mmCIF file with all atom_site columns, C-alpha atoms in Angstrom:
data_model
loop_
_atom_site.group_PDB
_atom_site.id
_atom_site.type_symbol
_atom_site.label_atom_id
_atom_site.label_alt_id
_atom_site.label_comp_id
_atom_site.label_asym_id
_atom_site.label_entity_id
_atom_site.label_seq_id
_atom_site.pdbx_PDB_ins_code
_atom_site.Cartn_x
_atom_site.Cartn_y
_atom_site.Cartn_z
_atom_site.occupancy
_atom_site.B_iso_or_equiv
_atom_site.pdbx_formal_charge
_atom_site.auth_seq_id
_atom_site.auth_comp_id
_atom_site.auth_asym_id
_atom_site.auth_atom_id
_atom_site.pdbx_PDB_model_num
ATOM 1   C CA . MET A 1 1   ? 9.747   4.457  -12.980 1.00 0.00 ? 1   MET A CA 1
ATOM 2   C CA . PRO A 1 2   ? 12.264  6.665  -14.810 1.00 0.00 ? 2   PRO A CA 1
ATOM 3   C CA . ALA A 1 3   ? 14.182  9.419  -13.056 1.00 0.00 ? 3   ALA A CA 1
ATOM 4   C CA . LEU A 1 4   ? 11.885  12.046 -11.604 1.00 0.00 ? 4   LEU A CA 1
ATOM 5   C CA . SER A 1 5   ? 12.071  15.667 -12.677 1.00 0.00 ? 5   SER A CA 1
ATOM 6   C CA . PRO A 1 6   ? 12.275  18.400 -10.050 1.00 0.00 ? 6   PRO A CA 1
ATOM 7   C CA . VAL A 1 7   ? 8.822   19.457 -9.003  1.00 0.00 ? 7   VAL A CA 1
ATOM 8   C CA . GLU A 1 8   ? 7.284   22.125 -6.805  1.00 0.00 ? 8   GLU A CA 1
ATOM 9   C CA . LEU A 1 9   ? 3.657   21.928 -5.736  1.00 0.00 ? 9   LEU A CA 1
ATOM 10  C CA . PHE A 1 10  ? 1.787   24.799 -4.110  1.00 0.00 ? 10  PHE A CA 1
ATOM 11  C CA . THR A 1 11  ? -1.231  24.967 -1.835  1.00 0.00 ? 11  THR A CA 1
ATOM 12  C CA . PRO A 1 12  ? -2.653  28.118 -0.251  1.00 0.00 ? 12  PRO A CA 1
ATOM 13  C CA . ARG A 1 13  ? -0.256  27.812 2.707   1.00 0.00 ? 13  ARG A CA 1
ATOM 14  C CA . LEU A 1 14  ? 2.462   25.412 1.599   1.00 0.00 ? 14  LEU A CA 1
ATOM 15  C CA . LYS A 1 15  ? 5.185   24.804 -0.922  1.00 0.00 ? 15  LYS A CA 1
ATOM 16  C CA . LEU A 1 16  ? 6.136   21.160 -1.527  1.00 0.00 ? 16  LEU A CA 1
ATOM 17  C CA . ARG A 1 17  ? 9.620   20.862 -2.973  1.00 0.00 ? 17  ARG A CA 1
ATOM 18  C CA . TRP A 1 18  ? 12.611  18.617 -3.514  1.00 0.00 ? 18  TRP A CA 1
ATOM 19  C CA . MET A 1 19  ? 14.788  18.233 -0.456  1.00 0.00 ? 19  MET A CA 1
ATOM 20  C CA . ASP A 1 20  ? 18.531  18.912 -0.385  1.00 0.00 ? 20  ASP A CA 1
ATOM 21  C CA . GLU A 1 21  ? 21.435  19.675 1.945   1.00 0.00 ? 21  GLU A CA 1
ATOM 22  C CA . ARG A 1 22  ? 19.890  22.970 3.130   1.00 0.00 ? 22  ARG A CA 1
ATOM 23  C CA . ASP A 1 23  ? 17.211  20.865 4.854   1.00 0.00 ? 23  ASP A CA 1
ATOM 24  C CA . ILE A 1 24  ? 19.471  18.696 7.015   1.00 0.00 ? 24  ILE A CA 1
ATOM 25  C CA . GLU A 1 25  ? 18.874  20.532 10.308  1.00 0.00 ? 25  GLU A CA 1
ATOM 26  C CA . ALA A 1 26  ? 15.120  21.062 9.869   1.00 0.00 ? 26  ALA A CA 1
ATOM 27  C CA . HIS A 1 27  ? 14.647  17.456 8.703   1.00 0.00 ? 27  HIS A CA 1
ATOM 28  C CA . TYR A 1 28  ? 16.588  16.268 11.749  1.00 0.00 ? 28  TYR A CA 1
ATOM 29  C CA . ALA A 1 29  ? 14.417  18.414 14.035  1.00 0.00 ? 29  ALA A CA 1
ATOM 30  C CA . VAL A 1 30  ? 11.304  16.615 12.769  1.00 0.00 ? 30  VAL A CA 1
ATOM 31  C CA . PHE A 1 31  ? 12.622  13.059 13.103  1.00 0.00 ? 31  PHE A CA 1
ATOM 32  C CA . SER A 1 32  ? 14.557  13.531 16.342  1.00 0.00 ? 32  SER A CA 1
ATOM 33  C CA . ASP A 1 33  ? 11.298  14.254 18.191  1.00 0.00 ? 33  ASP A CA 1
ATOM 34  C CA . PRO A 1 34  ? 10.206  11.073 20.020  1.00 0.00 ? 34  PRO A CA 1
ATOM 35  C CA . GLU A 1 35  ? 6.534   11.963 19.533  1.00 0.00 ? 35  GLU A CA 1
ATOM 36  C CA . VAL A 1 36  ? 6.949   12.267 15.753  1.00 0.00 ? 36  VAL A CA 1
ATOM 37  C CA . ALA A 1 37  ? 8.936   9.010  15.625  1.00 0.00 ? 37  ALA A CA 1
ATOM 38  C CA . ARG A 1 38  ? 6.592   7.161  17.996  1.00 0.00 ? 38  ARG A CA 1
ATOM 39  C CA . TYR A 1 39  ? 5.172   4.896  15.256  1.00 0.00 ? 39  TYR A CA 1
ATOM 40  C CA . TRP A 1 40  ? 8.324   4.703  13.091  1.00 0.00 ? 40  TRP A CA 1
ATOM 41  C CA . SER A 1 41  ? 10.313  1.486  13.284  1.00 0.00 ? 41  SER A CA 1
ATOM 42  C CA . SER A 1 42  ? 13.645  3.311  13.415  1.00 0.00 ? 42  SER A CA 1
ATOM 43  C CA . GLY A 1 43  ? 12.902  5.402  16.501  1.00 0.00 ? 43  GLY A CA 1
ATOM 44  C CA . PRO A 1 44  ? 13.914  9.053  16.913  1.00 0.00 ? 44  PRO A CA 1
ATOM 45  C CA . TRP A 1 45  ? 17.093  10.188 15.220  1.00 0.00 ? 45  TRP A CA 1
ATOM 46  C CA . THR A 1 46  ? 20.073  10.953 17.428  1.00 0.00 ? 46  THR A CA 1
ATOM 47  C CA . SER A 1 47  ? 22.529  12.415 14.906  1.00 0.00 ? 47  SER A CA 1
ATOM 48  C CA . LEU A 1 48  ? 22.553  14.932 12.083  1.00 0.00 ? 48  LEU A CA 1
ATOM 49  C CA . ASP A 1 49  ? 24.273  12.206 10.051  1.00 0.00 ? 49  ASP A CA 1
ATOM 50  C CA . GLN A 1 50  ? 20.969  10.299 9.998   1.00 0.00 ? 50  GLN A CA 1
ATOM 51  C CA . SER A 1 51  ? 19.298  13.321 8.420   1.00 0.00 ? 51  SER A CA 1
ATOM 52  C CA . ARG A 1 52  ? 22.176  13.802 5.990   1.00 0.00 ? 52  ARG A CA 1
ATOM 53  C CA . ASP A 1 53  ? 22.025  10.114 4.960   1.00 0.00 ? 53  ASP A CA 1
ATOM 54  C CA . ASN A 1 54  ? 18.247  10.213 4.609   1.00 0.00 ? 54  ASN A CA 1
ATOM 55  C CA . ILE A 1 55  ? 18.387  13.254 2.335   1.00 0.00 ? 55  ILE A CA 1
ATOM 56  C CA . ALA A 1 56  ? 21.111  11.583 0.248   1.00 0.00 ? 56  ALA A CA 1
ATOM 57  C CA . ALA A 1 57  ? 18.846  8.519  -0.096  1.00 0.00 ? 57  ALA A CA 1
ATOM 58  C CA . THR A 1 58  ? 15.959  10.819 -1.034  1.00 0.00 ? 58  THR A CA 1
ATOM 59  C CA . GLN A 1 59  ? 18.063  12.398 -3.779  1.00 0.00 ? 59  GLN A CA 1
ATOM 60  C CA . ALA A 1 60  ? 19.118  8.945  -5.049  1.00 0.00 ? 60  ALA A CA 1
ATOM 61  C CA . ALA A 1 61  ? 15.432  7.967  -5.179  1.00 0.00 ? 61  ALA A CA 1
ATOM 62  C CA . TYR A 1 62  ? 14.700  11.034 -7.324  1.00 0.00 ? 62  TYR A CA 1
ATOM 63  C CA . ALA A 1 63  ? 17.458  9.952  -9.720  1.00 0.00 ? 63  ALA A CA 1
ATOM 64  C CA . ASP A 1 64  ? 16.364  6.329  -10.066 1.00 0.00 ? 64  ASP A CA 1
ATOM 65  C CA . GLY A 1 65  ? 12.611  7.023  -9.896  1.00 0.00 ? 65  GLY A CA 1
ATOM 66  C CA . SER A 1 66  ? 12.036  4.871  -6.821  1.00 0.00 ? 66  SER A CA 1
ATOM 67  C CA . GLY A 1 67  ? 10.630  7.615  -4.594  1.00 0.00 ? 67  GLY A CA 1
ATOM 68  C CA . LEU A 1 68  ? 9.349   11.154 -4.456  1.00 0.00 ? 68  LEU A CA 1
ATOM 69  C CA . ARG A 1 69  ? 9.793   12.765 -1.031  1.00 0.00 ? 69  ARG A CA 1
ATOM 70  C CA . LEU A 1 70  ? 8.932   16.452 -0.952  1.00 0.00 ? 70  LEU A CA 1
ATOM 71  C CA . GLY A 1 71  ? 9.745   18.836 1.840   1.00 0.00 ? 71  GLY A CA 1
ATOM 72  C CA . VAL A 1 72  ? 6.755   20.706 3.249   1.00 0.00 ? 72  VAL A CA 1
ATOM 73  C CA . GLU A 1 73  ? 7.617   24.386 3.555   1.00 0.00 ? 73  GLU A CA 1
ATOM 74  C CA . VAL A 1 74  ? 5.396   27.111 4.982   1.00 0.00 ? 74  VAL A CA 1
ATOM 75  C CA . ILE A 1 75  ? 4.891   29.868 2.411   1.00 0.00 ? 75  ILE A CA 1
ATOM 76  C CA . GLY A 1 76  ? 5.985   33.208 3.806   1.00 0.00 ? 76  GLY A CA 1
ATOM 77  C CA . THR A 1 77  ? 8.400   31.862 6.413   1.00 0.00 ? 77  THR A CA 1
ATOM 78  C CA . GLY A 1 78  ? 10.285  29.295 4.300   1.00 0.00 ? 78  GLY A CA 1
ATOM 79  C CA . GLU A 1 79  ? 10.301  26.976 7.336   1.00 0.00 ? 79  GLU A CA 1
ATOM 80  C CA . LEU A 1 80  ? 10.555  23.255 6.493   1.00 0.00 ? 80  LEU A CA 1
ATOM 81  C CA . ILE A 1 81  ? 8.008   21.563 8.782   1.00 0.00 ? 81  ILE A CA 1
ATOM 82  C CA . GLY A 1 82  ? 7.937   18.005 7.441   1.00 0.00 ? 82  GLY A CA 1
ATOM 83  C CA . ASN A 1 83  ? 7.705   15.900 4.329   1.00 0.00 ? 83  ASN A CA 1
ATOM 84  C CA . VAL A 1 84  ? 5.304   13.855 2.240   1.00 0.00 ? 84  VAL A CA 1
ATOM 85  C CA . SER A 1 85  ? 6.255   11.011 -0.067  1.00 0.00 ? 85  SER A CA 1
ATOM 86  C CA . LEU A 1 86  ? 5.231   8.565  -2.727  1.00 0.00 ? 86  LEU A CA 1
ATOM 87  C CA . HIS A 1 87  ? 7.516   5.525  -2.752  1.00 0.00 ? 87  HIS A CA 1
ATOM 88  C CA . ARG A 1 88  ? 7.749   1.777  -3.487  1.00 0.00 ? 88  ARG A CA 1
ATOM 89  C CA . PHE A 1 89  ? 6.370   2.280  -6.972  1.00 0.00 ? 89  PHE A CA 1
ATOM 90  C CA . VAL A 1 90  ? 5.059   -0.790 -8.795  1.00 0.00 ? 90  VAL A CA 1
ATOM 91  C CA . ASP A 1 91  ? 5.057   0.476  -12.362 1.00 0.00 ? 91  ASP A CA 1
ATOM 92  C CA . ALA A 1 92  ? 3.170   -2.452 -13.930 1.00 0.00 ? 92  ALA A CA 1
ATOM 93  C CA . SER A 1 93  ? 0.284   -1.895 -11.513 1.00 0.00 ? 93  SER A CA 1
ATOM 94  C CA . ARG A 1 94  ? 0.584   1.917  -11.393 1.00 0.00 ? 94  ARG A CA 1
ATOM 95  C CA . ARG A 1 95  ? 0.606   1.923  -7.599  1.00 0.00 ? 95  ARG A CA 1
ATOM 96  C CA . CYS A 1 96  ? 2.792   3.097  -4.760  1.00 0.00 ? 96  CYS A CA 1
ATOM 97  C CA . GLU A 1 97  ? 2.853   3.778  -1.033  1.00 0.00 ? 97  GLU A CA 1
ATOM 98  C CA . LEU A 1 98  ? 2.308   7.059  0.768   1.00 0.00 ? 98  LEU A CA 1
ATOM 99  C CA . GLY A 1 99  ? 4.288   8.468  3.678   1.00 0.00 ? 99  GLY A CA 1
ATOM 100 C CA . TYR A 1 100 ? 4.294   11.671 5.714   1.00 0.00 ? 100 TYR A CA 1
ATOM 101 C CA . ALA A 1 101 ? 5.702   13.285 8.831   1.00 0.00 ? 101 ALA A CA 1
ATOM 102 C CA . LEU A 1 102 ? 5.174   16.699 10.352  1.00 0.00 ? 102 LEU A CA 1
ATOM 103 C CA . ALA A 1 103 ? 6.912   18.610 13.138  1.00 0.00 ? 103 ALA A CA 1
ATOM 104 C CA . ARG A 1 104 ? 4.848   18.349 16.315  1.00 0.00 ? 104 ARG A CA 1
ATOM 105 C CA . ALA A 1 105 ? 4.564   22.140 16.667  1.00 0.00 ? 105 ALA A CA 1
ATOM 106 C CA . HIS A 1 106 ? 2.420   22.107 13.513  1.00 0.00 ? 106 HIS A CA 1
ATOM 107 C CA . TRP A 1 107 ? 0.097   19.196 14.331  1.00 0.00 ? 107 TRP A CA 1
ATOM 108 C CA . GLY A 1 108 ? -3.613  19.932 14.210  1.00 0.00 ? 108 GLY A CA 1
ATOM 109 C CA . ALA A 1 109 ? -3.377  22.819 11.726  1.00 0.00 ? 109 ALA A CA 1
ATOM 110 C CA . GLY A 1 110 ? -4.449  20.816 8.659   1.00 0.00 ? 110 GLY A CA 1
ATOM 111 C CA . TYR A 1 111 ? -1.018  20.982 7.009   1.00 0.00 ? 111 TYR A CA 1
ATOM 112 C CA . VAL A 1 112 ? -0.709  17.221 6.409   1.00 0.00 ? 112 VAL A CA 1
ATOM 113 C CA . SER A 1 113 ? -4.091  16.964 4.683   1.00 0.00 ? 113 SER A CA 1
ATOM 114 C CA . GLU A 1 114 ? -3.314  20.042 2.591   1.00 0.00 ? 114 GLU A CA 1
ATOM 115 C CA . ALA A 1 115 ? 0.093   18.713 1.540   1.00 0.00 ? 115 ALA A CA 1
ATOM 116 C CA . LEU A 1 116 ? -1.169  15.196 0.826   1.00 0.00 ? 116 LEU A CA 1
ATOM 117 C CA . ARG A 1 117 ? -4.048  16.515 -1.267  1.00 0.00 ? 117 ARG A CA 1
ATOM 118 C CA . ALA A 1 118 ? -1.520  18.268 -3.523  1.00 0.00 ? 118 ALA A CA 1
ATOM 119 C CA . LEU A 1 119 ? 0.791   15.248 -3.640  1.00 0.00 ? 119 LEU A CA 1
ATOM 120 C CA . LEU A 1 120 ? -2.018  12.813 -4.411  1.00 0.00 ? 120 LEU A CA 1
ATOM 121 C CA . GLY A 1 121 ? -3.329  15.094 -7.154  1.00 0.00 ? 121 GLY A CA 1
ATOM 122 C CA . TYR A 1 122 ? 0.145   15.093 -8.693  1.00 0.00 ? 122 TYR A CA 1
ATOM 123 C CA . GLY A 1 123 ? 0.409   11.314 -8.334  1.00 0.00 ? 123 GLY A CA 1
ATOM 124 C CA . PHE A 1 124 ? -2.924  10.565 -9.948  1.00 0.00 ? 124 PHE A CA 1
ATOM 125 C CA . SER A 1 125 ? -2.594  13.128 -12.749 1.00 0.00 ? 125 SER A CA 1
ATOM 126 C CA . THR A 1 126 ? 1.067   13.607 -13.653 1.00 0.00 ? 126 THR A CA 1
ATOM 127 C CA . LEU A 1 127 ? 2.420   10.209 -12.540 1.00 0.00 ? 127 LEU A CA 1
ATOM 128 C CA . ASP A 1 128 ? -0.716  8.402  -13.783 1.00 0.00 ? 128 ASP A CA 1
ATOM 129 C CA . LEU A 1 129 ? -1.084  6.313  -10.637 1.00 0.00 ? 129 LEU A CA 1
ATOM 130 C CA . ASN A 1 130 ? -4.126  4.093  -10.255 1.00 0.00 ? 130 ASN A CA 1
ATOM 131 C CA . ARG A 1 131 ? -3.733  3.229  -6.583  1.00 0.00 ? 131 ARG A CA 1
ATOM 132 C CA . VAL A 1 132 ? -1.998  4.647  -3.503  1.00 0.00 ? 132 VAL A CA 1
ATOM 133 C CA . GLU A 1 133 ? -1.549  2.592  -0.334  1.00 0.00 ? 133 GLU A CA 1
ATOM 134 C CA . ALA A 1 134 ? -0.711  3.497  3.255   1.00 0.00 ? 134 ALA A CA 1
ATOM 135 C CA . ASP A 1 135 ? -0.254  1.545  6.450   1.00 0.00 ? 135 ASP A CA 1
ATOM 136 C CA . VAL A 1 136 ? -0.874  2.986  9.890   1.00 0.00 ? 136 VAL A CA 1
ATOM 137 C CA . ASP A 1 137 ? -0.437  1.760  13.429  1.00 0.00 ? 137 ASP A CA 1
ATOM 138 C CA . PRO A 1 138 ? -4.036  1.528  14.738  1.00 0.00 ? 138 PRO A CA 1
ATOM 139 C CA . ARG A 1 139 ? -3.010  3.517  17.830  1.00 0.00 ? 139 ARG A CA 1
ATOM 140 C CA . ASN A 1 140 ? -2.145  6.447  15.549  1.00 0.00 ? 140 ASN A CA 1
ATOM 141 C CA . GLU A 1 141 ? -5.694  7.746  15.342  1.00 0.00 ? 141 GLU A CA 1
ATOM 142 C CA . ALA A 1 142 ? -4.733  11.174 13.987  1.00 0.00 ? 142 ALA A CA 1
ATOM 143 C CA . SER A 1 143 ? -2.980  9.604  11.005  1.00 0.00 ? 143 SER A CA 1
ATOM 144 C CA . ALA A 1 144 ? -5.956  7.341  10.314  1.00 0.00 ? 144 ALA A CA 1
ATOM 145 C CA . ARG A 1 145 ? -8.268  10.376 10.390  1.00 0.00 ? 145 ARG A CA 1
ATOM 146 C CA . VAL A 1 146 ? -6.079  12.174 7.833   1.00 0.00 ? 146 VAL A CA 1
ATOM 147 C CA . LEU A 1 147 ? -6.236  9.221  5.440   1.00 0.00 ? 147 LEU A CA 1
ATOM 148 C CA . GLU A 1 148 ? -9.983  8.772  5.846   1.00 0.00 ? 148 GLU A CA 1
ATOM 149 C CA . LYS A 1 149 ? -10.541 12.514 5.299   1.00 0.00 ? 149 LYS A CA 1
ATOM 150 C CA . LEU A 1 150 ? -8.703  12.169 1.978   1.00 0.00 ? 150 LEU A CA 1
ATOM 151 C CA . GLY A 1 151 ? -10.916 9.257  0.888   1.00 0.00 ? 151 GLY A CA 1
ATOM 152 C CA . PHE A 1 152 ? -8.702  6.286  1.782   1.00 0.00 ? 152 PHE A CA 1
ATOM 153 C CA . GLN A 1 153 ? -10.577 3.119  2.689   1.00 0.00 ? 153 GLN A CA 1
ATOM 154 C CA . LYS A 1 154 ? -9.573  0.597  5.351   1.00 0.00 ? 154 LYS A CA 1
ATOM 155 C CA . GLU A 1 155 ? -8.653  -2.602 3.570   1.00 0.00 ? 155 GLU A CA 1
ATOM 156 C CA . GLY A 1 156 ? -7.046  -4.885 6.098   1.00 0.00 ? 156 GLY A CA 1
ATOM 157 C CA . TYR A 1 157 ? -5.482  -5.492 9.470   1.00 0.00 ? 157 TYR A CA 1
ATOM 158 C CA . MET A 1 158 ? -2.199  -7.290 10.137  1.00 0.00 ? 158 MET A CA 1
ATOM 159 C CA . PRO A 1 159 ? -1.267  -8.051 13.748  1.00 0.00 ? 159 PRO A CA 1
ATOM 160 C CA . GLU A 1 160 ? 2.372   -7.521 14.710  1.00 0.00 ? 160 GLU A CA 1
ATOM 161 C CA . ARG A 1 161 ? 3.498   -6.670 11.162  1.00 0.00 ? 161 ARG A CA 1
ATOM 162 C CA . TRP A 1 162 ? 6.262   -4.347 12.345  1.00 0.00 ? 162 TRP A CA 1
ATOM 163 C CA . ILE A 1 163 ? 8.713   -4.194 15.206  1.00 0.00 ? 163 ILE A CA 1
ATOM 164 C CA . VAL A 1 164 ? 8.553   -0.572 16.339  1.00 0.00 ? 164 VAL A CA 1
ATOM 165 C CA . GLN A 1 165 ? 11.334  0.462  18.677  1.00 0.00 ? 165 GLN A CA 1
ATOM 166 C CA . GLY A 1 166 ? 11.694  -3.124 19.861  1.00 0.00 ? 166 GLY A CA 1
ATOM 167 C CA . GLU A 1 167 ? 7.967   -3.887 20.308  1.00 0.00 ? 167 GLU A CA 1
ATOM 168 C CA . PRO A 1 168 ? 5.570   -5.704 17.929  1.00 0.00 ? 168 PRO A CA 1
ATOM 169 C CA . ALA A 1 169 ? 3.084   -3.309 16.323  1.00 0.00 ? 169 ALA A CA 1
ATOM 170 C CA . ASP A 1 170 ? -0.061  -3.911 14.305  1.00 0.00 ? 170 ASP A CA 1
ATOM 171 C CA . THR A 1 171 ? -0.892  -2.348 10.946  1.00 0.00 ? 171 THR A CA 1
ATOM 172 C CA . VAL A 1 172 ? -4.122  -1.133 9.402   1.00 0.00 ? 172 VAL A CA 1
ATOM 173 C CA . TYR A 1 173 ? -3.919  -1.000 5.615   1.00 0.00 ? 173 TYR A CA 1
ATOM 174 C CA . TYR A 1 174 ? -5.548  1.799  3.650   1.00 0.00 ? 174 TYR A CA 1
ATOM 175 C CA . GLY A 1 175 ? -5.976  2.238  -0.091  1.00 0.00 ? 175 GLY A CA 1
ATOM 176 C CA . LEU A 1 176 ? -7.157  4.981  -2.398  1.00 0.00 ? 176 LEU A CA 1
ATOM 177 C CA . LEU A 1 177 ? -8.121  4.297  -6.012  1.00 0.00 ? 177 LEU A CA 1
ATOM 178 C CA . ARG A 1 178 ? -7.837  6.943  -8.682  1.00 0.00 ? 178 ARG A CA 1
ATOM 179 C CA . ARG A 1 179 ? -11.540 6.547  -9.497  1.00 0.00 ? 179 ARG A CA 1
ATOM 180 C CA . HIS A 1 180 ? -12.398 7.388  -5.875  1.00 0.00 ? 180 HIS A CA 1
ATOM 181 C CA . TRP A 1 181 ? -10.100 10.426 -5.702  1.00 0.00 ? 181 TRP A CA 1
ATOM 182 C CA . ASN A 1 182 ? -12.061 13.638 -5.364  1.00 0.00 ? 182 ASN A CA 1
ATOM 183 C CA . GLY A 1 183 ? -9.148  16.005 -4.845  1.00 0.00 ? 183 GLY A CA 1
#
């Protein structure tokens, strides 16, 4: 995929936007929480340098077209509460993977579904994607519910696909086809 152009997406409550150096502390606050990082293979962050490096990698992905991670900001307060992403693009097949994380203080308010609906709409329309994939630890029931609410279908199960914080973890694969998108 060619370099991505800066984009802002809006929902009734959220602004999705490119991330930069102003987001280092808020981004760190999300990923340093052990509950947020519970199903991430890297574990919770322990240094602002991890946030700084991650944002630098995010900016490099914008430039080379390999990923689109948008910060999730609450309209009105300007608070960055998480991020949503499309990454691992396979241009020939017009598909990619989906990712998301949200600060624990904002869980259960519908922000992830709202943000992903906007991101998926952008992916299917502007980026002309045909398929978006996600993988979830089966113990992460809230994440599975979000995907299913958005129309993703369970497509497979892989035992011990990841090592998460030193322990083998299973994966449930989900997929969403453009023709099934009702966003």
